[in-house]
Amino acid sequence: MNKRQIRQEVFKKYNGKCAYCGCELQKGWHVDHIKPAWHNWDGEDIKLRLKIEKGKDELDNYNPSCPRCNKWKSTFSIDQFRDEISMQIERLKRDSSSFRMALDYGLIKETETKVKFYFETL
């Protein structure tokens, strides 16, 4: 398969939706490595410390992703990405007076919702 065909197969994997947030993919969507491929980087000591498993450049290791999710996921595993998203409320409460104000006045509500990716709902 050439790159264009691979990209088309990845796009179809979740019917043109981001594997993570489920939004409709737009022009400029990304092909995410589920397990990071670590191109052009040999920091083995850091990879070992972070317990990161190197992924391969193959169809089974690709997910369709919107740019936002792919940039946030970066080199995280699926579980690390889930944990990163889960920390956002605590970070907002710590760092954003606007967020705390909206909470205090009942404009937004915290939930105990667990992060579930789109591909996990199918």
Short mmCIF file of C-alpha atoms in Angstrom, two decimals:
data_model
loop_
_atom_site.label_atom_id
_atom_site.label_comp_id
_atom_site.label_asym_id
_atom_site.label_seq_id
_atom_site.Cartn_x
_atom_site.Cartn_y
_atom_site.Cartn_z
CA MET A 1 0.00 0.00 0.00
CA ASN A 2 1.24 3.49 -0.76
CA LYS A 3 0.94 6.40 1.71
CA ARG A 4 -2.28 7.70 0.18
CA GLN A 5 -3.95 4.29 0.43
CA ILE A 6 -2.80 3.85 4.04
CA ARG A 7 -4.12 7.30 4.91
CA GLN A 8 -7.48 6.40 3.32
CA GLU A 9 -7.66 3.16 5.34
CA VAL A 10 -6.88 5.06 8.56
CA PHE A 11 -9.59 7.63 7.72
CA LYS A 12 -12.16 4.86 7.23
CA LYS A 13 -11.19 3.12 10.49
CA TYR A 14 -13.76 5.17 12.48
CA ASN A 15 -15.91 6.43 9.59
CA GLY A 16 -14.07 9.71 9.19
CA LYS A 17 -14.12 10.57 12.89
CA CYS A 18 -11.34 11.26 15.36
CA ALA A 19 -10.60 8.07 17.29
CA TYR A 20 -10.32 10.10 20.50
CA CYS A 21 -12.93 12.88 20.64
CA GLY A 22 -15.19 11.62 17.84
CA CYS A 23 -15.37 14.87 15.89
CA GLU A 24 -15.76 14.77 12.10
CA LEU A 25 -12.30 14.88 10.59
CA GLN A 26 -11.59 17.96 8.51
CA LYS A 27 -8.90 18.73 5.96
CA GLY A 28 -5.57 18.59 7.76
CA TRP A 29 -6.49 15.66 10.04
CA HIS A 30 -3.61 13.64 11.46
CA VAL A 31 -2.56 10.01 11.46
CA ASP A 32 -1.67 9.24 15.07
CA HIS A 33 0.69 6.51 16.17
CA ILE A 34 -1.21 4.67 18.91
CA LYS A 35 2.16 3.63 20.34
CA PRO A 36 4.58 6.48 19.53
CA ALA A 37 7.06 5.79 16.73
CA TRP A 38 9.78 8.16 18.02
CA HIS A 39 11.14 9.10 14.62
CA ASN A 40 14.71 10.43 14.60
CA TRP A 41 15.17 10.21 18.36
CA ASP A 42 17.36 7.79 20.26
CA GLY A 43 16.81 8.90 23.87
CA GLU A 44 16.62 5.29 25.09
CA ASP A 45 17.34 6.29 28.70
CA ILE A 46 14.35 8.65 28.77
CA LYS A 47 12.08 6.14 27.03
CA LEU A 48 12.98 3.54 29.64
CA ARG A 49 12.41 5.95 32.53
CA LEU A 50 9.03 7.00 31.15
CA LYS A 51 8.16 3.36 30.35
CA ILE A 52 7.33 4.21 26.76
CA GLU A 53 7.04 1.38 24.29
CA LYS A 54 8.10 2.26 20.77
CA GLY A 55 5.41 1.65 18.18
CA LYS A 56 5.79 0.68 14.57
CA ASP A 57 4.89 2.36 11.31
CA GLU A 58 2.09 -0.02 10.40
CA LEU A 59 -1.66 0.19 9.88
CA ASP A 60 -2.52 -1.49 13.20
CA ASN A 61 -0.62 1.25 15.04
CA TYR A 62 -2.45 4.16 13.35
CA ASN A 63 -5.54 6.02 14.48
CA PRO A 64 -7.29 8.90 12.71
CA SER A 65 -7.06 12.01 14.84
CA CYS A 66 -8.05 15.64 14.79
CA PRO A 67 -5.01 17.94 15.15
CA ARG A 68 -6.00 18.98 18.71
CA CYS A 69 -6.18 15.41 20.03
CA ASN A 70 -3.00 14.34 18.24
CA LYS A 71 -1.02 17.28 19.61
CA TRP A 72 -2.32 16.68 23.15
CA LYS A 73 -1.69 12.94 22.94
CA SER A 74 1.84 13.57 21.73
CA THR A 75 3.92 10.58 22.89
CA PHE A 76 1.47 9.41 25.56
CA SER A 77 0.08 5.92 25.62
CA ILE A 78 -3.73 5.67 25.49
CA ASP A 79 -3.90 5.41 29.29
CA GLN A 80 -1.46 8.28 29.82
CA PHE A 81 -3.52 10.43 27.43
CA ARG A 82 -6.69 9.55 29.36
CA ASP A 83 -4.96 10.55 32.63
CA GLU A 84 -3.75 13.82 31.07
CA ILE A 85 -7.28 14.76 30.01
CA SER A 86 -8.64 13.77 33.42
CA MET A 87 -6.31 16.29 35.11
CA GLN A 88 -7.72 19.29 33.22
CA ILE A 89 -10.43 20.20 35.77
CA GLU A 90 -7.93 20.25 38.63
CA ARG A 91 -5.55 22.38 36.57
CA LEU A 92 -8.32 24.80 35.66
CA LYS A 93 -9.42 25.10 39.29
CA ARG A 94 -5.81 25.73 40.31
CA ASP A 95 -4.86 28.14 37.53
CA SER A 96 -7.97 29.91 36.26
CA SER A 97 -9.89 32.42 38.35
CA SER A 98 -12.45 32.64 35.51
CA PHE A 99 -13.07 28.92 35.75
CA ARG A 100 -13.41 29.09 39.56
CA MET A 101 -15.85 32.00 39.18
CA ALA A 102 -17.98 30.06 36.72
CA LEU A 103 -17.99 27.09 39.14
CA ASP A 104 -18.91 29.29 42.11
CA TYR A 105 -21.88 30.79 40.27
CA GLY A 106 -23.13 27.46 38.98
CA LEU A 107 -22.45 28.28 35.33
CA ILE A 108 -20.56 25.02 34.92
CA LYS A 109 -20.56 21.81 36.90
CA GLU A 110 -17.88 19.26 37.67
CA THR A 111 -18.69 15.63 37.03
CA GLU A 112 -17.07 12.35 37.89
CA THR A 113 -17.27 11.30 34.24
CA LYS A 114 -14.49 8.95 33.27
CA VAL A 115 -12.66 9.77 30.05
CA LYS A 116 -13.83 7.40 27.33
CA PHE A 117 -12.45 7.76 23.84
CA TYR A 118 -14.68 7.57 20.78
CA PHE A 119 -13.10 4.34 19.56
CA GLU A 120 -13.98 2.73 22.91
CA THR A 121 -17.68 3.43 22.40
CA LEU A 122 -17.95 1.44 19.17
#
